[in-house]
Amino acid sequence: MKKQESRNISAGNFEQCTKCTICTVYCPMLEVNPFYPGPKQAGADGERYRLKEPKYYDEALRYCLNCKRCEVSCPSGVRIGDIIALARAKNSRGVPKLRDVLFANTDLVGSVATRVAPMLNRALESKPIRGAMDTLLAIDHRRILPRYAEEKFTTWFAKNALAEQSKYGRSVTYFHGCYANYNDPQLGKDLVKVLNAVGFGVRLMEGERCCGMTKIASGMLSQATADAKRNLAEIRREVGEGRRVIATSSSCAFALRDEYEHILGLDNHDVRSSISLATRFIYRQMERGNIKLAFRKDFKMRVAYHFACHIEKLGWSIYSTSLLRMIEGLELLLLPSQCCGMAGTYGLKRENYNYSQAIGESLFAHIESLGVDCVATDCETCKGQIEMSTSVKVLHPINILAEAIDVEATRKLNDLK
Amino acid sequence: MPLLLVVVAVGGIFLVTEVLPWTLSRQTAVKRNGKYDVIIIGGGATGAGTARDCALRGLSVLLVERKDFATGATGRNHGLLHSGARYAVTDRESAAECIGENRILRTIARHCVEPTDGLFISLPEDDLGYQTTFVEACHRAGILAEAISPEEARRLEPSVNPALVGAVRVPDAAIDPFRLVSANVLDARLHGAEVLTYHEVVDFIRTGNCIEGVVLRDASSGELKRVEAKVTVNAGGIWGHLLARKAGVEVGMIPAKGSLLVFGHRVNQMVINRCRKPADADILVPGDTICLIGTTSDRIPFEDIDKNEVLSTEVDVLLREGAKLAPSLATTRILRAYSGVRPLVAADDDPTGRSVSRGIVCLDHAERDGLEGFVTITGGKLMTYRLMAEMATDLICRKLGRTAFCTTATTPLPGSKSESKRESRRGRREFISMRAGEKGAEGRHGDRVEKISFDKPTDAALVCECEQVSVAEIKYAIESLDATTLVDLKRRTRLGMGTCQGHICAVRAAGLLGRASGDSEGALSDVASFVNERWRGVCPIAWGDSLVEAQFTQWFYEGVCGLGEIVDKKDREEMI
């Protein structure tokens, strides 16, 4: 038969599901929540009914964490998480709650919050205020919210780093994302330190917006699309000038590469392969012999690596762990690959708090039993969850790398003055 | 004062004509001396409809079926609630019957009907001039047909072939034949009818020139039973040809086989037809969670009417022609192929059986052949089943000397008595928050869902995940809808009709069946025949994802469950 031009409406490959049910084994939510129908029922099975009549949409789909572990486990390439996310965005009714809008607009909230950071951080720690937020905004009072920085990463960069970046022969563009910018500028500073040491100049994109992951998770697709289009235009310019774009947050990288196409329906194939994760970029540059690292002789650290959901979906945890293994004096332990329960802003919400903690419970116990100096992970919200739920500090692999390298020796190795 | 008189007069007439015959007939709705007023042979739509009509009119009724309900042509077609437009040009009488019944069924069988509307599209290779003839013929038959622009057609139905040059919108709809038959049987029983499935008529009881009943063989025990009735109705579809011969009369029927393909999900939301003279594979119907393309049309010999084969050549035609209606069919997963045999009544020598009238044939063999007590009702279509039943019951009542009137055109079937939550504006909120199993049950059983108890925590647990069939619904089908095997359950609930074709649900449902019947060994052999029956439909289209699925199913049932070892002793049929 002649090949037909066709619009295949079995979106997300839901028809490729062979009902093997493996995804239900890997779903962290299904294990702790009997009201969640599970990825198979909520995804491929439910999709047939939603196509029949949207009224068959099951409200229990709101429990989905968007961790995409179902997709990683699927042997048939069904984009289960995408199917659920789209069904949610299309069918959940009504205007989003104020809380969800606040959580989704991380960049807007962040830019305001950093201005009043000292006051805000203290306020967020006070019990009465957390109680009030629980009542008014349904943000669980037991949850410790991320602290805001007093100086944004971008401000620091403009003041302290921008001028010297042009000295380097090679350059790379850093997609810092909201977290590094508003909450943890140290991560951005550490990345600049490492990249500069190996001879890469760092560029930022002036028009960078939030990657949109939080908006996608809250079903605010039109706002996410607006941000995504802006970001893609910026990224295209950078890629056009021959630079790669790297992120420190695995969720940002995942959103830019996959969610833009699969959830927002934007065509990003021209730049997709140029978007990477910081650890992956550094590892591959080393592998090709483009850069070299020298480490401090006195560095000693026992680290447990936590596999964040979205880095597992990207398939890139191997780069972070391999990079960490290269560090002399670092003992690396691998935690079992499991969700910590935070899932971005999911665990902040009062109605999800108990599920969130139940999902992570065994992970937290495991971490406590290891006696490590810190946990390493590429995801900022996992960091928040693990730090809140255990006594262990959590660092990004880049933080650790920055601490471990001998800057002078590294510069020398890379023929820099 | 005059107004009062009018009211009293109207009331009086109503009492005499409607209520009195009904109350009188209610009193006589018992069989006397083991003799029924009427035995109806055939558990398809026509037989079930006739049983209901007779029961509503107060006759004592026995409905017998050699297998399960809707196993013949009733359950083996498009499930299309024709607007009649398809026949408007060639057969105006059929077209008028269709649109009349179309309107009636939307009311009395609302829980079986999905008001999708339909399009008749003209493609570049079709004669656009036919559209004018078509629209005029529709209007003459009383069918609301409206020519719309190709852009409008693409907007209404995004899956339609974008190359179309013209389209006509008609009031087609989708109807679920299994639910329809089940609701008719249920209502017949609620009105006193008795029903025997898996009972085959092996002989007629004949005294002189009169049929006085039938001899039945119970398929499970092999036991023979004699039952007597004043009138015996042959509603056996194509098998009615053989039944009539057994009774000693000839009804020249033509077995015309039609094959169809079931796709994995709904590609289209409206029925899509070709606007041209009826031909192969020119109707695409969205039915429940799937869509169907069909049919082919081939005359077959009577020896083959139980085979239900689908040839690869037919699959090719269906796919090639189907993709012309909706191009995405070419890349959509196919679940299975099946075929049915139309009971056409010979009128001329057309070898395809297509130009034969689809008209209803109601024969009083006393008048026609001098054989008393025997009536044949055949021809027609799924969607004219009620009219056929009405004609047959009118004839039966005449023969019995009864005067009761037909009320089936206005009496809703069980399940359609009231607006369901799914349909109503007010219930919408509540419907959305229901669990998947409850939604599935309400969608299938309409207001009868209130008879299904979801009280226990496990009741809403899904047995069939593809089709959202819950434990509670399976229990209801076993207890109230005469389901005794897994294939019966499939027809009552859609169990195993989804993407996995029984892979997940067969064992689970068998567990419930075994618990209900106390025969776990029987339930186990039932799993084997069910899985084999599903495979028969998958076999003609076994490639790609469907083949992967089938192999996985085989691996599971043969390897994990060890079903290959079980010899299916109780295979009651070459079922389907």
PDB file of C-alpha atoms in Angstrom, chain B residues 119-244:
ATOM      1  CA  LEU B 119     -21.025  12.754   7.106  1.00  0.00           C
ATOM      2  CA  PHE B 120     -21.352  11.533   3.532  1.00  0.00           C
ATOM      3  CA  ILE B 121     -18.164  12.693   1.898  1.00  0.00           C
ATOM      4  CA  SER B 122     -17.338  13.019  -1.796  1.00  0.00           C
ATOM      5  CA  LEU B 123     -13.714  12.455  -2.708  1.00  0.00           C
ATOM      6  CA  PRO B 124     -12.090  13.818  -5.879  1.00  0.00           C
ATOM      7  CA  GLU B 125     -12.674  10.497  -7.673  1.00  0.00           C
ATOM      8  CA  ASP B 126     -16.388  10.507  -6.784  1.00  0.00           C
ATOM      9  CA  ASP B 127     -19.060  12.127  -8.903  1.00  0.00           C
ATOM     10  CA  LEU B 128     -20.042  15.307  -7.050  1.00  0.00           C
ATOM     11  CA  GLY B 129     -23.252  15.341  -9.096  1.00  0.00           C
ATOM     12  CA  TYR B 130     -24.388  12.325  -7.051  1.00  0.00           C
ATOM     13  CA  GLN B 131     -24.503  14.592  -4.011  1.00  0.00           C
ATOM     14  CA  THR B 132     -27.475  16.518  -5.412  1.00  0.00           C
ATOM     15  CA  THR B 133     -29.376  13.318  -6.206  1.00  0.00           C
ATOM     16  CA  PHE B 134     -28.484  12.059  -2.741  1.00  0.00           C
ATOM     17  CA  VAL B 135     -29.652  15.143  -0.854  1.00  0.00           C
ATOM     18  CA  GLU B 136     -32.925  15.252  -2.803  1.00  0.00           C
ATOM     19  CA  ALA B 137     -33.582  11.565  -2.160  1.00  0.00           C
ATOM     20  CA  CYS B 138     -32.894  12.096   1.546  1.00  0.00           C
ATOM     21  CA  HIS B 139     -35.362  14.942   1.709  1.00  0.00           C
ATOM     22  CA  ARG B 140     -38.006  12.862  -0.063  1.00  0.00           C
ATOM     23  CA  ALA B 141     -37.513  10.120   2.554  1.00  0.00           C
ATOM     24  CA  GLY B 142     -37.807  12.665   5.358  1.00  0.00           C
ATOM     25  CA  ILE B 143     -34.128  12.627   6.326  1.00  0.00           C
ATOM     26  CA  LEU B 144     -32.543  15.883   7.377  1.00  0.00           C
ATOM     27  CA  ALA B 145     -29.558  16.066   5.015  1.00  0.00           C
ATOM     28  CA  GLU B 146     -27.530  19.228   4.741  1.00  0.00           C
ATOM     29  CA  ALA B 147     -24.756  19.784   2.236  1.00  0.00           C
ATOM     30  CA  ILE B 148     -21.792  21.476   3.914  1.00  0.00           C
ATOM     31  CA  SER B 149     -18.496  22.821   2.639  1.00  0.00           C
ATOM     32  CA  PRO B 150     -15.297  20.751   2.796  1.00  0.00           C
ATOM     33  CA  GLU B 151     -13.869  23.261   5.305  1.00  0.00           C
ATOM     34  CA  GLU B 152     -16.865  22.840   7.565  1.00  0.00           C
ATOM     35  CA  ALA B 153     -16.556  19.059   7.276  1.00  0.00           C
ATOM     36  CA  ARG B 154     -12.874  19.213   8.244  1.00  0.00           C
ATOM     37  CA  ARG B 155     -13.745  21.409  11.204  1.00  0.00           C
ATOM     38  CA  LEU B 156     -16.538  19.110  12.392  1.00  0.00           C
ATOM     39  CA  GLU B 157     -14.508  15.950  11.902  1.00  0.00           C
ATOM     40  CA  PRO B 158     -10.753  16.593  11.918  1.00  0.00           C
ATOM     41  CA  SER B 159      -9.932  13.001  10.989  1.00  0.00           C
ATOM     42  CA  VAL B 160     -11.788  13.142   7.674  1.00  0.00           C
ATOM     43  CA  ASN B 161      -9.808  12.826   4.460  1.00  0.00           C
ATOM     44  CA  PRO B 162      -8.740  16.433   3.884  1.00  0.00           C
ATOM     45  CA  ALA B 163      -8.945  15.939   0.116  1.00  0.00           C
ATOM     46  CA  LEU B 164     -12.723  15.779   0.218  1.00  0.00           C
ATOM     47  CA  VAL B 165     -14.604  17.935  -2.274  1.00  0.00           C
ATOM     48  CA  GLY B 166     -18.017  17.858  -0.679  1.00  0.00           C
ATOM     49  CA  ALA B 167     -19.902  16.591   2.358  1.00  0.00           C
ATOM     50  CA  VAL B 168     -23.451  16.083   3.531  1.00  0.00           C
ATOM     51  CA  ARG B 169     -24.347  16.029   7.191  1.00  0.00           C
ATOM     52  CA  VAL B 170     -27.010  13.504   8.235  1.00  0.00           C
ATOM     53  CA  PRO B 171     -28.430  12.298  11.571  1.00  0.00           C
ATOM     54  CA  ASP B 172     -26.486   9.010  11.712  1.00  0.00           C
ATOM     55  CA  ALA B 173     -25.531   7.708  15.125  1.00  0.00           C
ATOM     56  CA  ALA B 174     -23.787   4.779  16.778  1.00  0.00           C
ATOM     57  CA  ILE B 175     -25.714   2.060  18.562  1.00  0.00           C
ATOM     58  CA  ASP B 176     -24.360  -0.729  20.727  1.00  0.00           C
ATOM     59  CA  PRO B 177     -26.078  -3.937  19.612  1.00  0.00           C
ATOM     60  CA  PHE B 178     -25.061  -5.942  22.675  1.00  0.00           C
ATOM     61  CA  ARG B 179     -26.550  -3.474  25.110  1.00  0.00           C
ATOM     62  CA  LEU B 180     -29.623  -3.142  22.933  1.00  0.00           C
ATOM     63  CA  VAL B 181     -30.332  -6.874  22.942  1.00  0.00           C
ATOM     64  CA  SER B 182     -29.484  -7.191  26.609  1.00  0.00           C
ATOM     65  CA  ALA B 183     -31.931  -4.395  27.488  1.00  0.00           C
ATOM     66  CA  ASN B 184     -34.684  -5.963  25.377  1.00  0.00           C
ATOM     67  CA  VAL B 185     -34.192  -9.353  27.002  1.00  0.00           C
ATOM     68  CA  LEU B 186     -34.111  -7.761  30.430  1.00  0.00           C
ATOM     69  CA  ASP B 187     -37.368  -5.924  29.803  1.00  0.00           C
ATOM     70  CA  ALA B 188     -38.999  -9.052  28.394  1.00  0.00           C
ATOM     71  CA  ARG B 189     -38.048 -10.890  31.554  1.00  0.00           C
ATOM     72  CA  LEU B 190     -39.248  -8.074  33.761  1.00  0.00           C
ATOM     73  CA  HIS B 191     -42.585  -8.552  32.001  1.00  0.00           C
ATOM     74  CA  GLY B 192     -42.743 -12.268  32.589  1.00  0.00           C
ATOM     75  CA  ALA B 193     -40.946 -13.751  29.601  1.00  0.00           C
ATOM     76  CA  GLU B 194     -38.745 -16.775  30.082  1.00  0.00           C
ATOM     77  CA  VAL B 195     -35.386 -17.075  28.433  1.00  0.00           C
ATOM     78  CA  LEU B 196     -33.176 -20.035  27.587  1.00  0.00           C
ATOM     79  CA  THR B 197     -29.720 -19.464  26.187  1.00  0.00           C
ATOM     80  CA  TYR B 198     -27.468 -22.268  24.979  1.00  0.00           C
ATOM     81  CA  HIS B 199     -30.578 -24.203  23.926  1.00  0.00           C
ATOM     82  CA  GLU B 200     -30.743 -25.228  20.312  1.00  0.00           C
ATOM     83  CA  VAL B 201     -33.934 -26.089  18.452  1.00  0.00           C
ATOM     84  CA  VAL B 202     -33.321 -29.570  17.085  1.00  0.00           C
ATOM     85  CA  ASP B 203     -36.852 -30.293  15.919  1.00  0.00           C
ATOM     86  CA  PHE B 204     -40.375 -28.932  15.736  1.00  0.00           C
ATOM     87  CA  ILE B 205     -43.378 -30.543  17.352  1.00  0.00           C
ATOM     88  CA  ARG B 206     -45.743 -30.961  14.476  1.00  0.00           C
ATOM     89  CA  THR B 207     -49.333 -32.159  14.440  1.00  0.00           C
ATOM     90  CA  GLY B 208     -50.766 -32.310  10.966  1.00  0.00           C
ATOM     91  CA  ASN B 209     -50.382 -28.881   9.455  1.00  0.00           C
ATOM     92  CA  CYS B 210     -49.598 -27.179  12.706  1.00  0.00           C
ATOM     93  CA  ILE B 211     -46.374 -26.396  14.544  1.00  0.00           C
ATOM     94  CA  GLU B 212     -47.116 -26.847  18.231  1.00  0.00           C
ATOM     95  CA  GLY B 213     -43.738 -26.271  19.756  1.00  0.00           C
ATOM     96  CA  VAL B 214     -40.091 -27.178  19.611  1.00  0.00           C
ATOM     97  CA  VAL B 215     -37.643 -29.768  20.833  1.00  0.00           C
ATOM     98  CA  LEU B 216     -34.628 -28.146  22.491  1.00  0.00           C
ATOM     99  CA  ARG B 217     -31.220 -29.498  23.261  1.00  0.00           C
ATOM    100  CA  ASP B 218     -29.480 -28.065  26.298  1.00  0.00           C
ATOM    101  CA  ALA B 219     -25.925 -27.422  25.143  1.00  0.00           C
ATOM    102  CA  SER B 220     -24.348 -27.953  28.555  1.00  0.00           C
ATOM    103  CA  SER B 221     -26.090 -31.250  29.459  1.00  0.00           C
ATOM    104  CA  GLY B 222     -27.102 -32.523  26.023  1.00  0.00           C
ATOM    105  CA  GLU B 223     -30.551 -33.141  27.449  1.00  0.00           C
ATOM    106  CA  LEU B 224     -33.577 -32.812  25.147  1.00  0.00           C
ATOM    107  CA  LYS B 225     -36.647 -30.801  26.215  1.00  0.00           C
ATOM    108  CA  ARG B 226     -40.071 -30.410  24.616  1.00  0.00           C
ATOM    109  CA  VAL B 227     -41.833 -27.097  24.905  1.00  0.00           C
ATOM    110  CA  GLU B 228     -45.177 -26.257  23.414  1.00  0.00           C
ATOM    111  CA  ALA B 229     -46.651 -23.009  22.208  1.00  0.00           C
ATOM    112  CA  LYS B 230     -49.550 -21.729  20.208  1.00  0.00           C
ATOM    113  CA  VAL B 231     -47.262 -19.797  17.910  1.00  0.00           C
ATOM    114  CA  THR B 232     -43.592 -20.394  17.131  1.00  0.00           C
ATOM    115  CA  VAL B 233     -41.604 -17.504  15.715  1.00  0.00           C
ATOM    116  CA  ASN B 234     -38.571 -18.026  13.538  1.00  0.00           C
ATOM    117  CA  ALA B 235     -36.281 -15.091  14.234  1.00  0.00           C
ATOM    118  CA  GLY B 236     -33.117 -17.008  13.527  1.00  0.00           C
ATOM    119  CA  GLY B 237     -31.460 -14.568  11.134  1.00  0.00           C
ATOM    120  CA  ILE B 238     -29.612 -16.456   8.441  1.00  0.00           C
ATOM    121  CA  TRP B 239     -30.058 -19.671  10.438  1.00  0.00           C
ATOM    122  CA  GLY B 240     -33.798 -19.033  10.010  1.00  0.00           C
ATOM    123  CA  HIS B 241     -33.417 -20.404   6.500  1.00  0.00           C
ATOM    124  CA  LEU B 242     -32.432 -23.769   7.937  1.00  0.00           C
ATOM    125  CA  LEU B 243     -35.022 -23.574  10.699  1.00  0.00           C
ATOM    126  CA  ALA B 244     -37.790 -22.949   8.168  1.00  0.00           C
TER     127      ALA B 244
END
